[in-house]
Every structure is written in C-alpha cells, then in structure tokens.
Amino acid sequence: MAKLTAWFATIIAILLILPLIKVDIGTTLNSWLIALSVLAIGIGKLIRNYKK
C-alpha cells in the first residue's frame, strides 16, 4: 500500500507541476509550494520504499 501511495502522490505532483512550467505573472507562489511539496513527499516515499 505504501508503494501505491507513493506512486499516487508522485503522479499527482507531476500533474500539478506541468501547467506551472509555463509561468505566468499571475501564477501564485502558493501553487508552486503545494505542487513541489507534494512532489517531494512522493519522491521521498518512493526512495524510502525502494531502498534496500
């Protein structure tokens, strides 16, 4: 279940970051912080789960 959660969080983070790549002046810092924090959690979980 932990690996599934890690993949799910990583995929959501990637989907959140993709629209932000084309940065507009109207893009808020909160959107970036939320997306990057979810990505960091997902990558951290993936590293922890696959590390032996």
PDB file of N, CA and C in Angstrom:
ATOM      1  N   MET A   1       0.819  -1.200   0.000  1.00  0.00           N
ATOM      2  CA  MET A   1       0.000   0.000   0.000  1.00  0.00           C
ATOM      3  C   MET A   1       0.866   1.268   0.000  1.00  0.00           C
ATOM      4  N   ALA A   2       2.013   1.199   0.678  1.00  0.00           N
ATOM      5  CA  ALA A   2       2.882   2.375   0.750  1.00  0.00           C
ATOM      6  C   ALA A   2       3.434   2.728  -0.630  1.00  0.00           C
ATOM      7  N   LYS A   3       3.762   1.714  -1.425  1.00  0.00           N
ATOM      8  CA  LYS A   3       4.285   1.985  -2.769  1.00  0.00           C
ATOM      9  C   LYS A   3       3.200   2.596  -3.647  1.00  0.00           C
ATOM     10  N   LEU A   4       1.980   2.112  -3.504  1.00  0.00           N
ATOM     11  CA  LEU A   4       0.871   2.662  -4.275  1.00  0.00           C
ATOM     12  C   LEU A   4       0.636   4.127  -3.908  1.00  0.00           C
ATOM     13  N   THR A   5       0.686   4.439  -2.620  1.00  0.00           N
ATOM     14  CA  THR A   5       0.516   5.813  -2.166  1.00  0.00           C
ATOM     15  C   THR A   5       1.642   6.696  -2.691  1.00  0.00           C
ATOM     16  N   ALA A   6       2.857   6.168  -2.684  1.00  0.00           N
ATOM     17  CA  ALA A   6       3.999   6.940  -3.181  1.00  0.00           C
ATOM     18  C   ALA A   6       3.847   7.245  -4.661  1.00  0.00           C
ATOM     19  N   TRP A   7       3.454   6.258  -5.448  1.00  0.00           N
ATOM     20  CA  TRP A   7       3.245   6.491  -6.885  1.00  0.00           C
ATOM     21  C   TRP A   7       2.102   7.473  -7.120  1.00  0.00           C
ATOM     22  N   PHE A   8       1.031   7.333  -6.350  1.00  0.00           N
ATOM     23  CA  PHE A   8      -0.126   8.213  -6.497  1.00  0.00           C
ATOM     24  C   PHE A   8       0.260   9.663  -6.192  1.00  0.00           C
ATOM     25  N   ALA A   9       1.006   9.890  -5.112  1.00  0.00           N
ATOM     26  CA  ALA A   9       1.422  11.246  -4.752  1.00  0.00           C
ATOM     27  C   ALA A   9       2.363  11.827  -5.806  1.00  0.00           C
ATOM     28  N   THR A  10       3.252  11.001  -6.336  1.00  0.00           N
ATOM     29  CA  THR A  10       4.182  11.476  -7.358  1.00  0.00           C
ATOM     30  C   THR A  10       3.455  11.854  -8.640  1.00  0.00           C
ATOM     31  N   ILE A  11       2.508  11.048  -9.058  1.00  0.00           N
ATOM     32  CA  ILE A  11       1.741  11.338 -10.283  1.00  0.00           C
ATOM     33  C   ILE A  11       0.919  12.609 -10.104  1.00  0.00           C
ATOM     34  N   ILE A  12       0.302  12.776  -8.950  1.00  0.00           N
ATOM     35  CA  ILE A  12      -0.472  13.993  -8.700  1.00  0.00           C
ATOM     36  C   ILE A  12       0.435  15.216  -8.742  1.00  0.00           C
ATOM     37  N   ALA A  13       1.621  15.107  -8.145  1.00  0.00           N
ATOM     38  CA  ALA A  13       2.547  16.234  -8.142  1.00  0.00           C
ATOM     39  C   ALA A  13       2.989  16.596  -9.551  1.00  0.00           C
ATOM     40  N   ILE A  14       3.274  15.593 -10.363  1.00  0.00           N
ATOM     41  CA  ILE A  14       3.671  15.859 -11.749  1.00  0.00           C
ATOM     42  C   ILE A  14       2.537  16.548 -12.496  1.00  0.00           C
ATOM     43  N   LEU A  15       1.311  16.090 -12.279  1.00  0.00           N
ATOM     44  CA  LEU A  15       0.162  16.724 -12.927  1.00  0.00           C
ATOM     45  C   LEU A  15      -0.041  18.156 -12.441  1.00  0.00           C
ATOM     46  N   LEU A  16       0.306  18.424 -11.178  1.00  0.00           N
ATOM     47  CA  LEU A  16       0.194  19.785 -10.661  1.00  0.00           C
ATOM     48  C   LEU A  16       1.288  20.695 -11.207  1.00  0.00           C
ATOM     49  N   ILE A  17       2.482  20.136 -11.451  1.00  0.00           N
ATOM     50  CA  ILE A  17       3.612  20.946 -11.901  1.00  0.00           C
ATOM     51  C   ILE A  17       3.553  21.234 -13.400  1.00  0.00           C
ATOM     52  N   LEU A  18       3.029  20.319 -14.195  1.00  0.00           N
ATOM     53  CA  LEU A  18       3.023  20.504 -15.647  1.00  0.00           C
ATOM     54  C   LEU A  18       2.410  21.829 -16.100  1.00  0.00           C
ATOM     55  N   PRO A  19       1.243  22.226 -15.603  1.00  0.00           N
ATOM     56  CA  PRO A  19       0.705  23.523 -16.045  1.00  0.00           C
ATOM     57  C   PRO A  19       1.535  24.705 -15.553  1.00  0.00           C
ATOM     58  N   LEU A  20       2.325  24.500 -14.503  1.00  0.00           N
ATOM     59  CA  LEU A  20       3.097  25.604 -13.941  1.00  0.00           C
ATOM     60  C   LEU A  20       4.412  25.836 -14.673  1.00  0.00           C
ATOM     61  N   ILE A  21       4.781  24.943 -15.565  1.00  0.00           N
ATOM     62  CA  ILE A  21       6.036  25.114 -16.293  1.00  0.00           C
ATOM     63  C   ILE A  21       6.007  26.397 -17.112  1.00  0.00           C
ATOM     64  N   LYS A  22       4.865  26.696 -17.687  1.00  0.00           N
ATOM     65  CA  LYS A  22       4.705  27.963 -18.407  1.00  0.00           C
ATOM     66  C   LYS A  22       4.274  29.010 -17.382  1.00  0.00           C
ATOM     67  N   VAL A  23       5.247  29.593 -16.741  1.00  0.00           N
ATOM     68  CA  VAL A  23       4.978  30.503 -15.626  1.00  0.00           C
ATOM     69  C   VAL A  23       4.428  31.821 -16.143  1.00  0.00           C
ATOM     70  N   ASP A  24       3.268  32.188 -15.656  1.00  0.00           N
ATOM     71  CA  ASP A  24       2.680  33.491 -15.940  1.00  0.00           C
ATOM     72  C   ASP A  24       2.932  34.386 -14.737  1.00  0.00           C
ATOM     73  N   ILE A  25       2.769  35.666 -14.936  1.00  0.00           N
ATOM     74  CA  ILE A  25       2.894  36.596 -13.812  1.00  0.00           C
ATOM     75  C   ILE A  25       1.778  36.342 -12.807  1.00  0.00           C
ATOM     76  N   GLY A  26       0.646  35.855 -13.262  1.00  0.00           N
ATOM     77  CA  GLY A  26      -0.487  35.590 -12.380  1.00  0.00           C
ATOM     78  C   GLY A  26      -0.357  34.319 -11.556  1.00  0.00           C
ATOM     79  N   THR A  27       0.657  33.500 -11.833  1.00  0.00           N
ATOM     80  CA  THR A  27       0.846  32.271 -11.065  1.00  0.00           C
ATOM     81  C   THR A  27       1.294  32.622  -9.661  1.00  0.00           C
ATOM     82  N   THR A  28       0.596  32.047  -8.684  1.00  0.00           N
ATOM     83  CA  THR A  28       0.926  32.385  -7.303  1.00  0.00           C
ATOM     84  C   THR A  28       2.001  31.473  -6.749  1.00  0.00           C
ATOM     85  N   LEU A  29       2.661  31.956  -5.746  1.00  0.00           N
ATOM     86  CA  LEU A  29       3.699  31.185  -5.068  1.00  0.00           C
ATOM     87  C   LEU A  29       3.093  29.982  -4.358  1.00  0.00           C
ATOM     88  N   ASN A  30       1.859  30.114  -3.887  1.00  0.00           N
ATOM     89  CA  ASN A  30       1.212  29.003  -3.190  1.00  0.00           C
ATOM     90  C   ASN A  30       1.038  27.789  -4.089  1.00  0.00           C
ATOM     91  N   SER A  31       0.724  27.996  -5.348  1.00  0.00           N
ATOM     92  CA  SER A  31       0.567  26.881  -6.282  1.00  0.00           C
ATOM     93  C   SER A  31       1.874  26.117  -6.427  1.00  0.00           C
ATOM     94  N   TRP A  32       2.968  26.853  -6.549  1.00  0.00           N
ATOM     95  CA  TRP A  32       4.286  26.220  -6.664  1.00  0.00           C
ATOM     96  C   TRP A  32       4.644  25.480  -5.389  1.00  0.00           C
ATOM     97  N   LEU A  33       4.397  26.085  -4.249  1.00  0.00           N
ATOM     98  CA  LEU A  33       4.754  25.449  -2.979  1.00  0.00           C
ATOM     99  C   LEU A  33       3.966  24.163  -2.752  1.00  0.00           C
ATOM    100  N   ILE A  34       2.686  24.176  -3.069  1.00  0.00           N
ATOM    101  CA  ILE A  34       1.870  22.975  -2.903  1.00  0.00           C
ATOM    102  C   ILE A  34       2.338  21.878  -3.846  1.00  0.00           C
ATOM    103  N   ALA A  35       2.531  22.217  -5.109  1.00  0.00           N
ATOM    104  CA  ALA A  35       2.937  21.215  -6.097  1.00  0.00           C
ATOM    105  C   ALA A  35       4.311  20.634  -5.767  1.00  0.00           C
ATOM    106  N   LEU A  36       5.268  21.480  -5.417  1.00  0.00           N
ATOM    107  CA  LEU A  36       6.617  20.992  -5.116  1.00  0.00           C
ATOM    108  C   LEU A  36       6.660  20.193  -3.817  1.00  0.00           C
ATOM    109  N   SER A  37       5.833  20.567  -2.846  1.00  0.00           N
ATOM    110  CA  SER A  37       5.824  19.799  -1.605  1.00  0.00           C
ATOM    111  C   SER A  37       5.216  18.416  -1.820  1.00  0.00           C
ATOM    112  N   VAL A  38       4.168  18.318  -2.626  1.00  0.00           N
ATOM    113  CA  VAL A  38       3.595  17.008  -2.932  1.00  0.00           C
ATOM    114  C   VAL A  38       4.598  16.163  -3.709  1.00  0.00           C
ATOM    115  N   LEU A  39       5.314  16.768  -4.637  1.00  0.00           N
ATOM    116  CA  LEU A  39       6.343  16.043  -5.389  1.00  0.00           C
ATOM    117  C   LEU A  39       7.447  15.556  -4.454  1.00  0.00           C
ATOM    118  N   ALA A  40       7.881  16.388  -3.532  1.00  0.00           N
ATOM    119  CA  ALA A  40       8.927  15.992  -2.595  1.00  0.00           C
ATOM    120  C   ALA A  40       8.474  14.827  -1.715  1.00  0.00           C
ATOM    121  N   ILE A  41       7.228  14.865  -1.268  1.00  0.00           N
ATOM    122  CA  ILE A  41       6.691  13.763  -0.463  1.00  0.00           C
ATOM    123  C   ILE A  41       6.658  12.484  -1.277  1.00  0.00           C
ATOM    124  N   GLY A  42       6.183  12.574  -2.509  1.00  0.00           N
ATOM    125  CA  GLY A  42       6.105  11.380  -3.365  1.00  0.00           C
ATOM    126  C   GLY A  42       7.469  10.794  -3.662  1.00  0.00           C
ATOM    127  N   ILE A  43       8.436  11.632  -3.996  1.00  0.00           N
ATOM    128  CA  ILE A  43       9.784  11.139  -4.291  1.00  0.00           C
ATOM    129  C   ILE A  43      10.427  10.572  -3.029  1.00  0.00           C
ATOM    130  N   GLY A  44      10.217  11.227  -1.904  1.00  0.00           N
ATOM    131  CA  GLY A  44      10.752  10.717  -0.643  1.00  0.00           C
ATOM    132  C   GLY A  44      10.200   9.350  -0.300  1.00  0.00           C
ATOM    133  N   LYS A  45       8.901   9.168  -0.508  1.00  0.00           N
ATOM    134  CA  LYS A  45       8.286   7.868  -0.250  1.00  0.00           C
ATOM    135  C   LYS A  45       8.800   6.807  -1.217  1.00  0.00           C
ATOM    136  N   LEU A  46       8.971   7.172  -2.482  1.00  0.00           N
ATOM    137  CA  LEU A  46       9.496   6.212  -3.458  1.00  0.00           C
ATOM    138  C   LEU A  46      10.914   5.782  -3.091  1.00  0.00           C
ATOM    139  N   ILE A  47      11.746   6.736  -2.707  1.00  0.00           N
ATOM    140  CA  ILE A  47      13.121   6.402  -2.330  1.00  0.00           C
ATOM    141  C   ILE A  47      13.120   5.501  -1.100  1.00  0.00           C
ATOM    142  N   ARG A  48      12.306   5.828  -0.112  1.00  0.00           N
ATOM    143  CA  ARG A  48      12.251   5.024   1.112  1.00  0.00           C
ATOM    144  C   ARG A  48      11.740   3.616   0.846  1.00  0.00           C
ATOM    145  N   ASN A  49      10.747   3.484  -0.054  1.00  0.00           N
ATOM    146  CA  ASN A  49      10.153   2.177  -0.317  1.00  0.00           C
ATOM    147  C   ASN A  49      11.032   1.282  -1.163  1.00  0.00           C
ATOM    148  N   TYR A  50      11.814   1.851  -2.067  1.00  0.00           N
ATOM    149  CA  TYR A  50      12.629   1.041  -2.966  1.00  0.00           C
ATOM    150  C   TYR A  50      14.074   0.897  -2.498  1.00  0.00           C
ATOM    151  N   LYS A  51      14.425   1.577  -1.409  1.00  0.00           N
ATOM    152  CA  LYS A  51      15.780   1.471  -0.862  1.00  0.00           C
ATOM    153  C   LYS A  51      15.882   0.170  -0.067  1.00  0.00           C
ATOM    154  N   LYS A  52      16.928  -0.561  -0.298  1.00  0.00           N
ATOM    155  CA  LYS A  52      17.047  -1.841   0.411  1.00  0.00           C
ATOM    156  C   LYS A  52      18.235  -1.851   1.320  1.00  0.00           C
TER     157      LYS A  52
END
